[in-house]
């Protein structure tokens, strides 16, 4: 991606991203994070400074409360990107007694990135989709 492709988010503040990598999809997200500066967003470690929550990997019912706490700690405006089949629907584990059947059952998901796992480019496309949503 070239510098000319950098997204302008229409804000004087940094657009900050918190990644919750819960399984293998998290590895793909980490690879994509290397390119995030080109998209005008900044990875952060704390939910209190994040405007975009990226949930990737298998969300178990045991982990769900921790995901919700992260979301609740985020300042407004806040957005959620669900990455991968597991986070979107439960994926290959959709019939497991312990797996949440899609993070959208618990959070407002603004963009869902398909795949098992999605390629890093797919996350970048997801961020572009969120950019269009924010600037609509
Ligand atoms: S969607 Fe596939 S790659 Fe991603 S966490 Fe689930 S099983 Fe792993």
mmCIF file with all atom_site columns, C-alpha atoms in Angstrom, residues 16 18 20 44-53 65-79 107:
data_model
loop_
_atom_site.group_PDB
_atom_site.id
_atom_site.type_symbol
_atom_site.label_atom_id
_atom_site.label_alt_id
_atom_site.label_comp_id
_atom_site.label_asym_id
_atom_site.label_entity_id
_atom_site.label_seq_id
_atom_site.pdbx_PDB_ins_code
_atom_site.Cartn_x
_atom_site.Cartn_y
_atom_site.Cartn_z
_atom_site.occupancy
_atom_site.B_iso_or_equiv
_atom_site.pdbx_formal_charge
_atom_site.auth_seq_id
_atom_site.auth_comp_id
_atom_site.auth_asym_id
_atom_site.auth_atom_id
_atom_site.pdbx_PDB_model_num
ATOM 1  C CA . UNK A 1 16  ? -7.127  3.473   17.766 1.00 0.00 ? 16  UNK A CA 1
ATOM 2  C CA . UNK A 1 18  ? -7.621  -2.916  20.187 1.00 0.00 ? 18  UNK A CA 1
ATOM 3  C CA . UNK A 1 20  ? -8.597  -9.378  20.903 1.00 0.00 ? 20  UNK A CA 1
ATOM 4  C CA . UNK A 1 44  ? -3.285  0.117   21.378 1.00 0.00 ? 44  UNK A CA 1
ATOM 5  C CA . UNK A 1 45  ? -3.123  -2.247  24.352 1.00 0.00 ? 45  UNK A CA 1
ATOM 6  C CA . UNK A 1 46  ? -5.870  -0.763  26.487 1.00 0.00 ? 46  UNK A CA 1
ATOM 7  C CA . UNK A 1 47  ? -9.605  -0.745  25.847 1.00 0.00 ? 47  UNK A CA 1
ATOM 8  C CA . UNK A 1 48  ? -9.885  2.687   27.451 1.00 0.00 ? 48  UNK A CA 1
ATOM 9  C CA . UNK A 1 49  ? -8.049  4.258   24.533 1.00 0.00 ? 49  UNK A CA 1
ATOM 10 C CA . UNK A 1 50  ? -9.528  2.196   21.690 1.00 0.00 ? 50  UNK A CA 1
ATOM 11 C CA . UNK A 1 51  ? -12.266 3.247   19.281 1.00 0.00 ? 51  UNK A CA 1
ATOM 12 C CA . UNK A 1 52  ? -12.204 0.068   17.187 1.00 0.00 ? 52  UNK A CA 1
ATOM 13 C CA . UNK A 1 53  ? -12.403 -3.407  18.735 1.00 0.00 ? 53  UNK A CA 1
ATOM 14 C CA . UNK A 1 65  ? -17.579 -11.668 29.556 1.00 0.00 ? 65  UNK A CA 1
ATOM 15 C CA . UNK A 1 66  ? -13.960 -10.513 29.104 1.00 0.00 ? 66  UNK A CA 1
ATOM 16 C CA . UNK A 1 67  ? -14.750 -9.406  25.537 1.00 0.00 ? 67  UNK A CA 1
ATOM 17 C CA . UNK A 1 68  ? -17.795 -7.509  26.796 1.00 0.00 ? 68  UNK A CA 1
ATOM 18 C CA . UNK A 1 69  ? -15.746 -5.810  29.520 1.00 0.00 ? 69  UNK A CA 1
ATOM 19 C CA . UNK A 1 70  ? -13.265 -4.612  26.913 1.00 0.00 ? 70  UNK A CA 1
ATOM 20 C CA . UNK A 1 71  ? -16.089 -3.204  24.805 1.00 0.00 ? 71  UNK A CA 1
ATOM 21 C CA . UNK A 1 72  ? -17.712 -1.481  27.753 1.00 0.00 ? 72  UNK A CA 1
ATOM 22 C CA . UNK A 1 73  ? -14.380 0.149   28.666 1.00 0.00 ? 73  UNK A CA 1
ATOM 23 C CA . UNK A 1 74  ? -14.037 1.730   25.227 1.00 0.00 ? 74  UNK A CA 1
ATOM 24 C CA . UNK A 1 75  ? -14.912 5.421   24.787 1.00 0.00 ? 75  UNK A CA 1
ATOM 25 C CA . UNK A 1 76  ? -17.592 6.576   22.358 1.00 0.00 ? 76  UNK A CA 1
ATOM 26 C CA . UNK A 1 77  ? -17.678 6.462   19.438 1.00 0.00 ? 77  UNK A CA 1
ATOM 27 C CA . UNK A 1 78  ? -16.759 2.788   19.377 1.00 0.00 ? 78  UNK A CA 1
ATOM 28 C CA . UNK A 1 79  ? -16.903 0.245   16.630 1.00 0.00 ? 79  UNK A CA 1
ATOM 29 C CA . UNK A 1 107 ? -22.074 -6.819  20.644 1.00 0.00 ? 107 UNK A CA 1
#
